[in-house]
mmCIF file of C-alpha atoms and ligand atoms in Angstrom:
data_model
loop_
_atom_site.group_PDB
_atom_site.id
_atom_site.type_symbol
_atom_site.label_atom_id
_atom_site.label_comp_id
_atom_site.label_asym_id
_atom_site.label_seq_id
_atom_site.Cartn_x
_atom_site.Cartn_y
_atom_site.Cartn_z
ATOM 1 C CA MET A 1 44.642 183.038 166.672
ATOM 2 C CA GLN A 2 41.062 183.048 167.960
ATOM 3 C CA PRO A 3 38.527 180.547 166.587
ATOM 4 C CA GLY A 4 36.760 181.998 163.557
ATOM 5 C CA PHE A 5 39.799 184.027 162.481
ATOM 6 C CA ARG A 6 40.854 183.126 158.935
ATOM 7 C CA TYR A 7 43.849 184.428 157.034
ATOM 8 C CA LEU A 8 43.753 184.005 153.241
ATOM 9 C CA PRO A 9 47.155 185.204 151.969
ATOM 10 C CA GLY A 10 47.254 186.390 148.365
ATOM 11 C CA HIS A 11 43.560 185.658 147.897
ATOM 12 C CA LEU A 12 43.235 188.456 145.314
ATOM 13 C CA GLY A 13 45.496 188.287 142.280
ATOM 14 C CA ALA A 14 47.373 191.255 140.817
ATOM 15 C CA ASP A 15 44.715 191.953 138.155
ATOM 16 C CA GLN A 16 41.904 191.905 140.691
ATOM 17 C CA GLN A 17 43.879 194.246 142.954
ATOM 18 C CA ARG A 18 44.496 196.722 140.130
ATOM 19 C CA GLN A 19 40.839 196.582 139.097
ATOM 20 C CA LEU A 20 39.743 197.231 142.676
ATOM 21 C CA VAL A 21 42.032 200.250 142.963
ATOM 22 C CA GLU A 22 40.500 201.693 139.774
ATOM 23 C CA THR A 23 36.997 201.147 141.140
ATOM 24 C CA LEU A 24 38.008 202.801 144.403
ATOM 25 C CA ARG A 25 39.413 205.837 142.590
ATOM 26 C CA LEU A 26 36.004 206.385 140.972
ATOM 27 C CA ALA A 27 34.216 205.866 144.294
ATOM 28 C CA VAL A 28 36.503 208.341 146.066
ATOM 29 C CA ALA A 29 35.841 210.934 143.346
ATOM 30 C CA GLU A 30 32.130 210.646 144.259
ATOM 31 C CA ALA A 31 32.589 210.303 148.019
ATOM 32 C CA PRO A 32 35.829 212.070 148.994
ATOM 33 C CA LEU A 33 38.086 210.799 151.758
ATOM 34 C CA PHE A 34 37.409 212.511 155.075
ATOM 35 C CA THR A 35 39.377 212.595 158.320
ATOM 36 C CA PRO A 36 37.236 211.235 161.139
ATOM 37 C CA VAL A 37 37.711 212.507 164.685
ATOM 38 C CA MET A 38 37.419 210.689 167.997
ATOM 39 C CA PRO A 39 34.175 211.035 169.925
ATOM 40 C CA ARG A 40 34.291 213.666 172.721
ATOM 41 C CA THR A 41 37.979 214.659 172.291
ATOM 42 C CA GLY A 42 37.726 215.543 168.605
ATOM 43 C CA ARG A 43 41.233 214.172 168.103
ATOM 44 C CA PRO A 44 41.722 213.310 164.407
ATOM 45 C CA PHE A 45 42.375 209.761 163.207
ATOM 46 C CA THR A 46 45.639 209.301 161.279
ATOM 47 C CA VAL A 47 43.787 207.341 158.577
ATOM 48 C CA ARG A 48 41.409 208.920 156.118
ATOM 49 C CA MET A 49 38.155 207.159 155.274
ATOM 50 C CA THR A 50 35.223 206.841 152.971
ATOM 51 C CA ASN A 51 32.582 204.144 152.484
ATOM 52 C CA LEU A 52 30.705 202.165 149.882
ATOM 53 C CA GLY A 53 27.307 200.572 150.364
ATOM 54 C CA THR A 54 23.897 201.441 151.750
ATOM 55 C CA LEU A 55 25.486 202.269 155.114
ATOM 56 C CA GLY A 56 28.829 203.811 155.984
ATOM 57 C CA TRP A 57 30.726 203.957 159.259
ATOM 58 C CA VAL A 58 31.557 207.440 160.531
ATOM 59 C CA SER A 59 33.098 208.855 163.700
ATOM 60 C CA ASP A 60 32.750 212.416 164.942
ATOM 61 C CA ARG A 61 32.390 214.259 168.250
ATOM 62 C CA ASP A 62 28.931 212.739 168.718
ATOM 63 C CA GLY A 63 30.175 209.152 168.504
ATOM 64 C CA TYR A 64 30.570 206.202 166.160
ATOM 65 C CA ARG A 65 27.653 205.238 163.944
ATOM 66 C CA TYR A 66 26.482 204.000 160.561
ATOM 67 C CA GLN A 67 24.705 206.388 158.220
ATOM 68 C CA SER A 68 23.487 206.267 154.626
ATOM 69 C CA THR A 69 25.121 209.543 153.533
ATOM 70 C CA HIS A 70 28.600 211.078 153.347
ATOM 71 C CA PRO A 71 29.171 213.416 156.333
ATOM 72 C CA GLU A 72 30.495 216.275 154.152
ATOM 73 C CA THR A 73 28.659 216.011 150.825
ATOM 74 C CA GLY A 74 25.385 214.647 152.217
ATOM 75 C CA LYS A 75 25.207 212.285 149.222
ATOM 76 C CA ALA A 76 24.509 208.541 149.371
ATOM 77 C CA TRP A 77 27.608 206.288 149.279
ATOM 78 C CA SER A 78 28.385 204.481 145.987
ATOM 79 C CA PRO A 79 27.354 200.826 145.785
ATOM 80 C CA ILE A 80 29.716 198.039 146.862
ATOM 81 C CA PRO A 81 31.342 196.746 143.633
ATOM 82 C CA ASP A 82 30.469 193.270 142.351
ATOM 83 C CA THR A 83 33.998 191.936 142.880
ATOM 84 C CA LEU A 84 33.668 192.622 146.605
ATOM 85 C CA LEU A 85 30.139 191.199 146.782
ATOM 86 C CA GLY A 86 31.494 188.091 145.039
ATOM 87 C CA LEU A 87 34.333 187.837 147.539
ATOM 88 C CA TRP A 88 31.881 188.143 150.451
ATOM 89 C CA ARG A 89 29.559 185.468 149.000
ATOM 90 C CA ALA A 90 32.518 183.150 148.438
ATOM 91 C CA VAL A 91 34.236 183.417 151.805
ATOM 92 C CA SER A 92 31.981 184.940 154.481
ATOM 93 C CA GLY A 93 29.790 181.881 155.061
ATOM 94 C CA TYR A 94 26.981 184.352 155.786
ATOM 95 C CA PRO A 95 23.774 184.129 153.710
ATOM 96 C CA HIS A 96 23.081 187.865 153.284
ATOM 97 C CA ASP A 97 25.060 190.566 151.531
ATOM 98 C CA PRO A 98 27.167 193.153 153.351
ATOM 99 C CA GLU A 99 25.748 196.661 153.738
ATOM 100 C CA ALA A 100 28.931 198.591 154.419
ATOM 101 C CA CYS A 101 32.417 198.693 152.984
ATOM 102 C CA LEU A 102 34.650 200.971 155.011
ATOM 103 C CA VAL A 103 37.657 202.256 153.070
ATOM 104 C CA ASN A 104 40.652 203.170 155.265
ATOM 105 C CA VAL A 105 43.568 204.957 153.610
ATOM 106 C CA TYR A 106 46.995 204.929 155.309
ATOM 107 C CA LYS A 107 49.591 207.477 154.210
ATOM 108 C CA GLY A 108 52.829 208.456 155.933
ATOM 109 C CA GLY A 109 52.843 207.283 159.538
ATOM 110 C CA ALA A 110 49.131 206.453 159.726
ATOM 111 C CA LYS A 111 48.141 203.612 162.048
ATOM 112 C CA MET A 112 45.085 202.348 163.867
ATOM 113 C CA GLY A 113 44.874 201.738 167.592
ATOM 114 C CA LEU A 114 43.500 198.547 169.104
ATOM 115 C CA HIS A 115 39.723 198.500 168.791
ATOM 116 C CA ARG A 116 36.780 196.167 168.408
ATOM 117 C CA ASP A 117 34.293 196.398 165.543
ATOM 118 C CA GLU A 118 31.182 196.613 167.699
ATOM 119 C CA ASP A 119 28.941 199.273 166.162
ATOM 120 C CA GLU A 120 26.971 196.719 164.130
ATOM 121 C CA GLU A 121 23.750 195.016 165.211
ATOM 122 C CA GLU A 122 24.573 191.717 163.525
ATOM 123 C CA PHE A 123 27.529 189.961 165.146
ATOM 124 C CA THR A 124 26.826 186.546 163.625
ATOM 125 C CA ALA A 125 28.168 187.923 160.311
ATOM 126 C CA PRO A 126 31.960 188.100 160.074
ATOM 127 C CA VAL A 127 33.920 191.216 159.152
ATOM 128 C CA LEU A 128 35.937 190.595 156.012
ATOM 129 C CA SER A 129 39.047 192.665 155.290
ATOM 130 C CA VAL A 130 41.032 193.212 152.096
ATOM 131 C CA SER A 131 44.517 194.764 152.106
ATOM 132 C CA LEU A 132 45.885 196.734 149.135
ATOM 133 C CA GLY A 133 49.262 198.408 148.739
ATOM 134 C CA ASP A 134 52.064 198.495 151.276
ATOM 135 C CA MET A 135 52.387 195.770 153.900
ATOM 136 C CA ALA A 136 51.091 196.421 157.395
ATOM 137 C CA VAL A 137 51.713 194.996 160.850
ATOM 138 C CA PHE A 138 48.289 193.806 162.026
ATOM 139 C CA ARG A 139 47.924 193.193 165.767
ATOM 140 C CA MET A 140 45.347 190.698 166.978
ATOM 141 C CA GLY A 141 44.294 190.298 170.591
ATOM 142 C CA GLY A 142 41.489 188.662 172.488
ATOM 143 C CA PRO A 143 38.078 189.760 173.718
ATOM 144 C CA GLU A 144 39.447 191.935 176.541
ATOM 145 C CA ARG A 145 41.551 195.045 176.234
ATOM 146 C CA GLY A 146 44.994 194.450 177.749
ATOM 147 C CA GLY A 147 45.084 190.727 176.951
ATOM 148 C CA LYS A 148 47.760 188.858 175.062
ATOM 149 C CA THR A 149 48.277 189.948 171.423
ATOM 150 C CA GLU A 150 50.197 188.679 168.414
ATOM 151 C CA THR A 151 51.097 190.233 165.077
ATOM 152 C CA LEU A 152 50.664 189.226 161.475
ATOM 153 C CA LYS A 153 52.039 191.021 158.405
ATOM 154 C CA LEU A 154 49.315 191.749 155.863
ATOM 155 C CA SER A 155 50.319 192.114 152.204
ATOM 156 C CA SER A 156 48.475 193.438 149.187
ATOM 157 C CA GLY A 157 45.799 190.963 148.129
ATOM 158 C CA ASP A 158 45.510 189.315 151.541
ATOM 159 C CA VAL A 159 42.048 188.712 152.942
ATOM 160 C CA VAL A 160 41.220 188.323 156.632
ATOM 161 C CA VAL A 161 37.906 186.993 157.907
ATOM 162 C CA MET A 162 36.980 187.733 161.512
ATOM 163 C CA GLY A 163 34.013 185.577 162.420
ATOM 164 C CA GLY A 164 32.949 183.405 165.323
ATOM 165 C CA ALA A 165 34.774 184.135 168.568
ATOM 166 C CA SER A 166 37.260 186.410 166.785
ATOM 167 C CA ARG A 167 34.453 188.720 165.609
ATOM 168 C CA LEU A 168 34.575 190.860 168.748
ATOM 169 C CA CYS A 169 38.302 190.639 169.474
ATOM 170 C CA TYR A 170 40.640 193.618 169.736
ATOM 171 C CA HIS A 171 42.822 194.359 166.718
ATOM 172 C CA GLY A 172 44.664 197.252 165.098
ATOM 173 C CA ILE A 173 47.451 198.318 162.750
ATOM 174 C CA ASP A 174 50.812 199.071 164.418
ATOM 175 C CA ARG A 175 52.400 200.495 161.307
ATOM 176 C CA VAL A 176 52.588 200.354 157.533
ATOM 177 C CA LEU A 177 55.893 199.360 155.909
ATOM 178 C CA PRO A 178 56.708 201.962 153.220
ATOM 179 C CA GLY A 179 57.929 200.881 149.793
ATOM 180 C CA THR A 180 56.759 197.256 150.094
ATOM 181 C CA SER A 181 54.266 197.356 147.198
ATOM 182 C CA THR A 182 54.027 199.079 143.824
ATOM 183 C CA LEU A 183 50.234 198.787 143.533
ATOM 184 C CA LEU A 184 49.506 202.367 144.614
ATOM 185 C CA LYS A 185 51.346 205.046 142.612
ATOM 186 C CA ASP A 186 51.949 207.248 145.637
ATOM 187 C CA GLY A 187 52.524 204.403 148.086
ATOM 188 C CA GLY A 188 50.577 203.807 151.269
ATOM 189 C CA ARG A 189 47.920 201.265 152.031
ATOM 190 C CA ILE A 190 44.186 200.830 151.578
ATOM 191 C CA ASN A 191 42.155 198.513 153.775
ATOM 192 C CA LEU A 192 38.578 197.581 152.942
ATOM 193 C CA THR A 193 36.313 196.086 155.578
ATOM 194 C CA LEU A 194 33.016 194.579 154.525
ATOM 195 C CA ARG A 195 30.322 194.397 157.189
ATOM 196 C CA ARG A 196 26.741 193.329 157.643
ATOM 197 C CA VAL A 197 25.326 196.037 159.888
ATOM 198 C CA THR A 198 21.630 195.253 160.446
ATOM 199 C CA LYS A 199 19.954 191.973 161.328
ATOM 200 C CA PRO A 200 18.247 190.681 158.164
HETATM 201 C C1 LIG B 1 43.204 197.542 158.759
HETATM 202 N N1 LIG B 1 41.427 196.502 159.918
HETATM 203 O O1 LIG B 1 43.561 196.442 158.354
HETATM 204 C C2 LIG B 1 42.213 197.673 159.863
HETATM 205 N N2 LIG B 1 38.505 195.163 161.418
HETATM 206 O O2 LIG B 1 43.633 198.577 158.282
HETATM 207 C C3 LIG B 1 40.433 196.371 160.798
HETATM 208 O O3 LIG B 1 40.175 197.213 161.625
HETATM 209 C C4 LIG B 1 39.634 195.143 160.738
HETATM 210 O O4 LIG B 1 41.169 193.965 159.372
HETATM 211 C C5 LIG B 1 37.720 194.070 161.432
HETATM 212 C C6 LIG B 1 38.052 192.938 160.763
HETATM 213 C C7 LIG B 1 39.207 192.881 160.051
HETATM 214 C C8 LIG B 1 40.034 194.007 160.041
HETATM 215 FE FE1 LIG B 2 38.484 196.801 162.823
#
């Protein structure tokens, strides 16, 4: 793996995972999941999304961007819960809090194509990811599209930190493995990514 990539398997215990799911259910009641579409083509993503924090990542026909309000309700996103702020402070190695927590929900055959997280202004902060629910095949590449890639299975409670040289590397989710976790009543997977968006 690239320098700055850290994999923390089972970093969150079962109780913490269950507590996070409860918190997320409340957040989603306030800021419903939406289906983003690709810029220009308008092709829908297979994942559904929402956000927590002062800024949320959205994608629509006009492009990718961060904004302070939900694209459908117009309301501000709910705050990032303390457990996630604590996780960031403990493992990010970055001295300022995250502003955005993107919530990606995978149901059925949802996946995520290879991409780079590059819509932020602050690349010296890592992106920190938390996996909940069914296992997923995570694909990690290098800084160029079309380079060599390798895969890693992410389980519920696993944390990934993409900092340093890995911060701007290509990555995606090939597929989710159904029935591999009992955390979510209806199955599927939730991925949380915590990001610092602006330069402090
Ligand atoms: C996912 N994760 O695990 C998608 N991005 O569902 C990401 O796109 C991601 O895991 C930046 C850093 C870590 C990640
Ligand atoms: Fe990403």
